[in-house]
Amino acid sequence: MTQDRHGRYRFLAGAILPALALYAVFVLSPYAQAFYLSLTDWTGVSGQVNFVGLDNFTRLFGDPLFLAALRNNGLMLLVVPVVTIALGLLLAVLVTFGGRRGSAIRGASTYQTAYFFPQLLSLPIIALLWQFVYHPNDGLLNGLLRGIGLDGLARTWLGDPHLALWAVMAVLVWSSVGFYMVLFAAAMGSIPAELIEAATLDGAGRLTTLWRIVLPLLRDTVQVAFVYLGVLALDGFAVVQVMTVGPGGPDNATEVMGLGLYRNAFTFSKFGYAAAMGVTLFFLTLTLAVLAMRAGRRERVELA
């Protein structure tokens, strides 16, 4: 018995330790190096590295450009996940329960495929396409507005400091909503039909069934979606880099933390300062994920 136990432990160690070693080398080690560089003034080129302690972080929270980026990312964090999840849920409900007697509509898979299509394109390609859509003279959006007689609504969407960030957020929502529609529709499809039938027999209407049965059962899926969309909102680098002038938009209206990190590292050769931005972004993202997970766990405990 003892030999079998030791043999099992050796097998487990042989299976787990190589994976842990790879994880430490390729995941934990880069994080540790980034944390160390954030405490230095390394330029990325020179072999000389001077330890400066928390000076980079002190400068960071006194940097007006970084604070503007922090505000913009905060607004994106409030808008992008909420709007994307709301639209994804609405479309999923219409596809899954929009037919007769609360059944799926005809051609549901076709609609899901059409809405999922933007996921086949990378964010830089999506940003480039929407840059043409937003073009003030030849863009599709202004052309459509002028074509239907709404010339007064035509704008320089990416050139107006008050509209540029909203235009960027609209692209992020458009590119993401199809994926979460499919995700929510799949989660709705896994709900036991007996629950829906029982609610119908008890006289519950569609809205009551959706509010009292379907949405509570989707809480875990919505929680995961919020975390992923929150990470997307705290990034936004690719879309801003490609779409906006500068980049960073007029009067830094679309400045985001990822863009400041890239600029300081590869334009100004301030890798230590850029690493401090990366560490700050890491802890903001980690805090978002922890808060979302704890909120979901607290709700499950209260329901139990």
Coordinates of N, CA, C and O in Angstrom, one line a residue, residues 121-244:
L121 N -12.7 39.0 -37.2 CA -11.8 40.0 -37.6 C -11.0 40.5 -36.4 O -11.5 40.5 -35.3
S122 N -9.7 40.8 -36.5 CA -8.9 41.3 -35.4 C -9.3 42.7 -35.2 O -9.8 43.5 -36.0
L123 N -9.0 43.2 -33.9 CA -9.4 44.6 -33.6 C -8.7 45.6 -34.5 O -9.4 46.6 -34.8
P124 N -7.4 45.5 -34.8 CA -6.9 46.5 -35.8 C -7.6 46.6 -37.1 O -7.8 47.7 -37.6
I125 N -8.1 45.5 -37.6 CA -8.8 45.5 -38.9 C -10.2 46.2 -38.7 O -10.6 47.0 -39.5
I126 N -10.8 45.8 -37.6 CA -12.1 46.5 -37.2 C -11.9 48.0 -37.1 O -12.7 48.8 -37.6
A127 N -10.9 48.4 -36.4 CA -10.6 49.8 -36.2 C -10.3 50.5 -37.5 O -10.8 51.6 -37.7
L128 N -9.6 49.9 -38.4 CA -9.4 50.5 -39.7 C -10.7 50.6 -40.5 O -10.9 51.6 -41.2
L129 N -11.5 49.6 -40.5 CA -12.8 49.7 -41.2 C -13.7 50.8 -40.7 O -14.2 51.6 -41.4
W130 N -13.7 50.9 -39.3 CA -14.5 52.0 -38.8 C -13.9 53.4 -38.9 O -14.6 54.4 -38.9
Q131 N -12.6 53.4 -39.1 CA -12.0 54.7 -39.4 C -12.6 55.3 -40.7 O -12.8 56.5 -40.9
F132 N -12.8 54.4 -41.7 CA -13.4 54.8 -43.0 C -14.9 55.1 -42.8 O -15.4 56.0 -43.4
V133 N -15.6 54.4 -41.9 CA -17.0 54.6 -41.6 C -17.2 56.0 -41.0 O -18.1 56.8 -41.4
Y134 N -16.3 56.4 -40.1 CA -16.3 57.7 -39.5 C -15.7 58.9 -40.2 O -15.7 60.0 -39.8
H135 N -15.2 58.6 -41.4 CA -14.6 59.7 -42.2 C -15.5 60.8 -42.4 O -16.7 60.6 -42.8
P136 N -15.1 62.1 -42.1 CA -16.1 63.2 -42.1 C -16.6 63.5 -43.5 O -17.7 64.0 -43.6
N137 N -15.9 63.2 -44.6 CA -16.3 63.6 -45.9 C -16.9 62.4 -46.7 O -18.0 62.5 -47.2
D138 N -16.2 61.3 -46.7 CA -16.6 60.2 -47.6 C -17.0 59.0 -46.7 O -17.2 57.9 -47.2
G139 N -17.2 59.2 -45.4 CA -17.5 58.1 -44.5 C -18.9 57.6 -44.7 O -19.8 58.4 -45.1
L140 N -19.2 56.3 -44.4 CA -20.5 55.7 -44.6 C -21.5 56.4 -43.6 O -22.6 56.6 -44.0
L141 N -21.1 56.7 -42.4 CA -22.0 57.2 -41.4 C -22.6 58.6 -41.8 O -23.8 58.8 -41.9
N142 N -21.6 59.5 -42.2 CA -22.1 60.8 -42.6 C -22.8 60.8 -43.9 O -23.7 61.5 -44.2
G143 N -22.4 59.9 -44.8 CA -23.0 59.7 -46.1 C -24.5 59.3 -45.9 O -25.4 59.7 -46.6
L144 N -24.7 58.3 -45.0 CA -26.0 57.9 -44.7 C -26.9 59.0 -44.1 O -28.1 59.1 -44.5
L145 N -26.3 59.7 -43.2 CA -27.1 60.8 -42.6 C -27.5 61.9 -43.6 O -28.6 62.4 -43.6
R146 N -26.5 62.2 -44.5 CA -26.9 63.2 -45.6 C -27.9 62.6 -46.6 O -28.7 63.3 -47.1
G147 N -27.8 61.3 -46.8 CA -28.7 60.7 -47.8 C -30.1 60.7 -47.3 O -31.0 60.7 -48.1
I148 N -30.4 60.7 -46.0 CA -31.7 60.7 -45.5 C -32.2 62.1 -45.0 O -33.2 62.2 -44.3
G149 N -31.3 63.1 -45.4 CA -31.7 64.5 -45.1 C -31.4 65.0 -43.7 O -31.9 66.0 -43.3
L150 N -30.5 64.3 -43.0 CA -30.1 64.7 -41.7 C -28.7 65.3 -41.7 O -27.8 64.9 -40.9
D151 N -28.5 66.2 -42.6 CA -27.1 66.8 -42.8 C -26.6 67.4 -41.5 O -25.4 67.4 -41.2
G152 N -27.5 68.0 -40.7 CA -27.2 68.6 -39.4 C -26.5 67.7 -38.4 O -25.9 68.2 -37.5
L153 N -26.8 66.4 -38.6 CA -26.2 65.4 -37.6 C -24.8 64.9 -38.0 O -24.2 64.2 -37.3
A154 N -24.4 65.3 -39.2 CA -23.1 64.8 -39.7 C -22.0 65.5 -38.8 O -22.1 66.7 -38.5
R155 N -21.0 64.7 -38.4 CA -20.0 65.2 -37.5 C -18.6 64.7 -38.0 O -18.5 63.7 -38.7
T156 N -17.6 65.4 -37.5 CA -16.2 64.8 -37.5 C -16.0 63.9 -36.3 O -15.5 64.4 -35.3
W157 N -16.5 62.7 -36.4 CA -16.7 61.9 -35.2 C -15.4 61.6 -34.5 O -15.4 61.6 -33.2
L158 N -14.3 61.5 -35.1 CA -13.1 61.2 -34.5 C -12.2 62.5 -34.3 O -11.2 62.4 -33.7
G159 N -12.8 63.6 -34.7 CA -12.1 64.9 -34.6 C -12.7 65.8 -33.6 O -12.1 66.8 -33.3
D160 N -13.8 65.4 -33.0 CA -14.5 66.2 -32.0 C -14.1 65.6 -30.6 O -14.4 64.5 -30.3
P161 N -13.5 66.5 -29.8 CA -13.1 66.0 -28.4 C -14.3 65.4 -27.6 O -14.1 64.6 -26.7
H162 N -15.5 65.9 -27.9 CA -16.7 65.4 -27.1 C -17.3 64.1 -27.6 O -18.1 63.5 -27.0
L163 N -16.9 63.8 -28.9 CA -17.5 62.6 -29.5 C -16.5 61.4 -29.7 O -16.9 60.3 -29.9
A164 N -15.2 61.8 -29.8 CA -14.2 60.8 -30.2 C -14.2 59.5 -29.3 O -14.2 58.4 -29.8
L165 N -14.2 59.7 -28.0 CA -14.2 58.5 -27.1 C -15.5 57.7 -27.3 O -15.4 56.5 -27.2
W166 N -16.6 58.4 -27.4 CA -17.9 57.7 -27.6 C -17.9 56.9 -28.9 O -18.4 55.8 -29.0
A167 N -17.2 57.4 -30.0 CA -17.1 56.7 -31.2 C -16.3 55.5 -31.1 O -16.6 54.4 -31.6
V168 N -15.2 55.6 -30.3 CA -14.3 54.4 -30.0 C -15.1 53.4 -29.2 O -15.0 52.2 -29.5
M169 N -15.8 53.8 -28.2 CA -16.6 52.8 -27.4 C -17.7 52.1 -28.2 O -18.0 50.9 -28.0
A170 N -18.3 52.9 -29.2 CA -19.3 52.2 -30.1 C -18.7 51.1 -30.9 O -19.3 50.0 -31.1
V171 N -17.4 51.3 -31.3 CA -16.7 50.2 -32.1 C -16.5 49.0 -31.2 O -16.6 47.9 -31.6
L172 N -16.0 49.3 -29.9 CA -15.8 48.2 -29.0 C -17.1 47.4 -28.7 O -17.0 46.1 -28.7
V173 N -18.2 48.1 -28.6 CA -19.4 47.4 -28.3 C -19.8 46.6 -29.6 O -20.2 45.4 -29.5
W174 N -19.8 47.2 -30.7 CA -20.1 46.5 -32.0 C -19.3 45.3 -32.2 O -19.9 44.3 -32.7
S175 N -18.0 45.3 -31.9 CA -17.2 44.2 -32.2 C -17.4 43.1 -31.2 O -17.0 41.9 -31.4
S176 N -18.0 43.4 -30.0 CA -18.1 42.4 -28.9 C -19.5 41.8 -28.8 O -19.6 40.7 -28.3
V177 N -20.5 42.5 -29.2 CA -21.8 42.1 -28.8 C -22.3 40.8 -29.4 O -23.0 40.0 -28.8
G178 N -21.8 40.5 -30.6 CA -22.1 39.2 -31.2 C -21.7 38.0 -30.5 O -22.4 37.0 -30.3
F179 N -20.4 38.1 -29.9 CA -19.9 37.0 -29.2 C -20.7 36.7 -27.9 O -21.1 35.6 -27.6
Y180 N -21.1 37.8 -27.2 CA -21.8 37.6 -26.0 C -23.3 37.3 -26.2 O -23.9 36.6 -25.4
M181 N -23.8 37.7 -27.4 CA -25.1 37.2 -27.8 C -25.1 35.7 -27.9 O -26.0 35.0 -27.4
V182 N -24.1 35.1 -28.6 CA -24.0 33.7 -28.8 C -23.8 33.0 -27.4 O -24.4 32.0 -27.1
L183 N -22.9 33.6 -26.6 CA -22.7 33.0 -25.3 C -24.0 33.0 -24.4 O -24.3 31.9 -23.8
F184 N -24.7 34.1 -24.4 CA -25.9 34.1 -23.6 C -27.0 33.2 -24.2 O -27.8 32.6 -23.4
A185 N -27.1 33.1 -25.5 CA -28.0 32.2 -26.1 C -27.7 30.8 -25.8 O -28.6 30.0 -25.5
A186 N -26.4 30.4 -25.8 CA -26.1 29.1 -25.4 C -26.4 28.8 -23.9 O -26.9 27.7 -23.6
A187 N -26.2 29.8 -23.1 CA -26.6 29.6 -21.7 C -28.1 29.4 -21.5 O -28.5 28.6 -20.7
M188 N -28.8 30.2 -22.3 CA -30.3 30.1 -22.2 C -30.8 28.8 -22.7 O -31.7 28.2 -22.2
G189 N -30.1 28.3 -23.7 CA -30.5 26.9 -24.3 C -30.2 25.8 -23.3 O -30.8 24.7 -23.5
S190 N -29.3 26.0 -22.3 CA -29.0 24.9 -21.3 C -30.0 25.0 -20.2 O -29.9 24.1 -19.3
I191 N -30.9 25.9 -20.1 CA -31.9 26.0 -19.0 C -32.9 24.9 -19.2 O -33.4 24.7 -20.3
P192 N -33.2 24.1 -18.2 CA -34.1 23.0 -18.4 C -35.5 23.5 -18.9 O -36.0 24.4 -18.3
A193 N -36.0 22.8 -19.9 CA -37.3 23.3 -20.5 C -38.4 23.1 -19.4 O -39.4 23.8 -19.5
E194 N -38.2 22.2 -18.5 CA -39.3 22.0 -17.5 C -39.6 23.3 -16.7 O -40.7 23.5 -16.3
L195 N -38.5 24.0 -16.4 CA -38.7 25.3 -15.6 C -39.5 26.3 -16.4 O -40.4 26.9 -15.8
I196 N -39.2 26.4 -17.7 CA -40.0 27.3 -18.5 C -41.5 26.9 -18.6 O -42.4 27.7 -18.5
E197 N -41.6 25.6 -18.8 CA -43.0 25.1 -18.9 C -43.8 25.2 -17.6 O -45.0 25.6 -17.6
A198 N -43.1 25.0 -16.5 CA -43.8 25.1 -15.2 C -44.2 26.6 -15.0 O -45.3 26.8 -14.5
A199 N -43.4 27.5 -15.3 CA -43.7 28.9 -15.2 C -44.9 29.3 -16.1 O -45.8 30.0 -15.7
T200 N -44.9 28.7 -17.3 CA -46.0 29.0 -18.2 C -47.3 28.5 -17.7 O -48.4 29.1 -17.8
L201 N -47.3 27.2 -17.2 CA -48.5 26.6 -16.6 C -49.0 27.4 -15.4 O -50.2 27.4 -15.1
D202 N -48.1 28.0 -14.7 CA -48.5 28.8 -13.5 C -49.0 30.2 -13.9 O -49.4 31.0 -13.0
G203 N -49.0 30.5 -15.2 CA -49.6 31.7 -15.6 C -48.6 32.9 -15.8 O -49.0 34.0 -16.0
A204 N -47.3 32.6 -15.7 CA -46.3 33.6 -15.8 C -46.2 34.0 -17.3 O -46.1 33.1 -18.2
G205 N -46.1 35.3 -17.6 CA -45.9 35.8 -18.9 C -44.4 35.7 -19.3 O -43.6 35.3 -18.5
R206 N -44.1 36.1 -20.6 CA -42.8 36.0 -21.1 C -41.8 36.9 -20.2 O -40.7 36.5 -19.9
L207 N -42.2 38.1 -20.0 CA -41.4 39.0 -19.2 C -41.1 38.5 -17.8 O -40.0 38.6 -17.3
T208 N -42.2 38.0 -17.2 CA -42.0 37.5 -15.8 C -41.1 36.3 -15.8 O -40.2 36.1 -14.9
T209 N -41.3 35.4 -16.8 CA -40.4 34.2 -16.9 C -38.9 34.6 -17.1 O -38.0 34.0 -16.5
L210 N -38.7 35.6 -18.0 CA -37.4 36.0 -18.3 C -36.7 36.7 -17.0 O -35.6 36.4 -16.7
W211 N -37.5 37.5 -16.3 CA -37.0 38.2 -15.2 C -36.8 37.3 -13.9 O -35.8 37.5 -13.2
R212 N -37.7 36.4 -13.7 CA -37.7 35.6 -12.5 C -36.9 34.3 -12.6 O -36.4 33.7 -11.7
I213 N -36.8 33.8 -13.9 CA -36.2 32.5 -14.0 C -34.9 32.5 -14.9 O -33.9 32.1 -14.5
V214 N -35.1 33.1 -16.1 CA -34.0 33.0 -17.0 C -32.8 33.9 -16.6 O -31.6 33.4 -16.5
L215 N -33.0 35.1 -16.3 CA -31.9 36.0 -15.9 C -31.2 35.6 -14.7 O -29.9 35.6 -14.6
P216 N -31.9 35.2 -13.6 CA -31.1 34.7 -12.4 C -30.2 33.5 -12.7 O -29.1 33.3 -12.1
L217 N -30.7 32.6 -13.6 CA -29.8 31.5 -14.0 C -28.7 31.8 -14.9 O -27.8 31.0 -15.1
L218 N -28.7 33.0 -15.4 CA -27.5 33.5 -16.2 C -26.5 34.3 -15.5 O -25.6 34.9 -16.0
R219 N -26.7 34.4 -14.1 CA -25.9 35.3 -13.3 C -24.4 35.0 -13.5 O -23.6 35.9 -13.7
D220 N -24.0 33.7 -13.4 CA -22.6 33.4 -13.5 C -22.0 33.7 -14.9 O -20.9 34.2 -15.0
T221 N -22.8 33.5 -16.0 CA -22.4 33.8 -17.3 C -22.2 35.3 -17.5 O -21.2 35.8 -18.1
V222 N -23.1 36.1 -17.0 CA -23.0 37.6 -17.0 C -21.8 38.1 -16.2 O -21.1 39.0 -16.7
Q223 N -21.5 37.4 -15.1 CA -20.4 37.8 -14.3 C -19.1 37.6 -15.1 O -18.2 38.5 -15.1
V224 N -18.9 36.5 -15.7 CA -17.7 36.2 -16.5 C -17.6 37.2 -17.7 O -16.6 37.7 -18.0
A225 N -18.8 37.5 -18.3 CA -18.8 38.5 -19.4 C -18.3 39.8 -18.9 O -17.6 40.5 -19.6
F226 N -18.8 40.2 -17.8 CA -18.4 41.5 -17.2 C -16.9 41.6 -17.0 O -16.3 42.6 -17.3
V227 N -16.3 40.5 -16.5 CA -14.9 40.5 -16.2 C -14.1 40.7 -17.6 O -13.2 41.5 -17.7
Y228 N -14.5 39.9 -18.6 CA -13.8 40.0 -19.8 C -13.9 41.3 -20.5 O -13.0 41.9 -21.1
L229 N -15.2 41.9 -20.5 CA -15.4 43.2 -21.1 C -14.7 44.3 -20.3 O -14.3 45.3 -20.8
G230 N -14.6 44.1 -18.9 CA -13.9 45.1 -18.1 C -12.4 45.1 -18.5 O -11.8 46.2 -18.6
V231 N -11.8 43.9 -18.8 CA -10.4 43.9 -19.2 C -10.3 44.6 -20.6 O -9.3 45.3 -20.8
L232 N -11.3 44.4 -21.5 CA -11.2 45.0 -22.8 C -11.3 46.5 -22.6 O -10.6 47.3 -23.3
A233 N -12.2 47.0 -21.7 CA -12.4 48.4 -21.5 C -11.1 49.1 -20.9 O -10.8 50.2 -21.1
L234 N -10.4 48.3 -20.0 CA -9.2 48.9 -19.4 C -8.0 48.9 -20.4 O -7.0 49.4 -20.1
D235 N -8.2 48.2 -21.5 CA -7.1 48.2 -22.5 C -7.5 49.2 -23.6 O -7.1 50.4 -23.5
G236 N -8.2 48.8 -24.6 CA -8.6 49.8 -25.7 C -7.5 50.3 -26.6 O -7.6 51.1 -27.4
F237 N -6.3 49.7 -26.4 CA -5.1 50.2 -27.1 C -5.2 50.1 -28.6 O -4.9 51.1 -29.3
A238 N -5.5 48.9 -29.1 CA -5.5 48.7 -30.5 C -6.4 49.6 -31.3 O -6.1 50.2 -32.3
V239 N -7.6 49.7 -30.8 CA -8.6 50.6 -31.4 C -8.2 52.0 -31.4 O -8.3 52.7 -32.5
V240 N -7.7 52.5 -30.3 CA -7.3 53.9 -30.2 C -6.1 54.2 -31.1 O -6.0 55.2 -31.8
Q241 N -5.1 53.2 -31.1 CA -3.9 53.4 -31.8 C -4.2 53.5 -33.3 O -3.6 54.3 -34.0
V242 N -5.1 52.7 -33.8 CA -5.4 52.7 -35.3 C -6.4 53.8 -35.7 O -6.2 54.5 -36.7
M243 N -7.4 54.0 -34.9 CA -8.5 54.9 -35.3 C -8.3 56.4 -35.1 O -8.6 57.2 -36.0
T244 N -7.6 56.8 -34.0 CA -7.6 58.2 -33.7 C -6.3 58.9 -34.1 O -5.3 58.3 -34.2

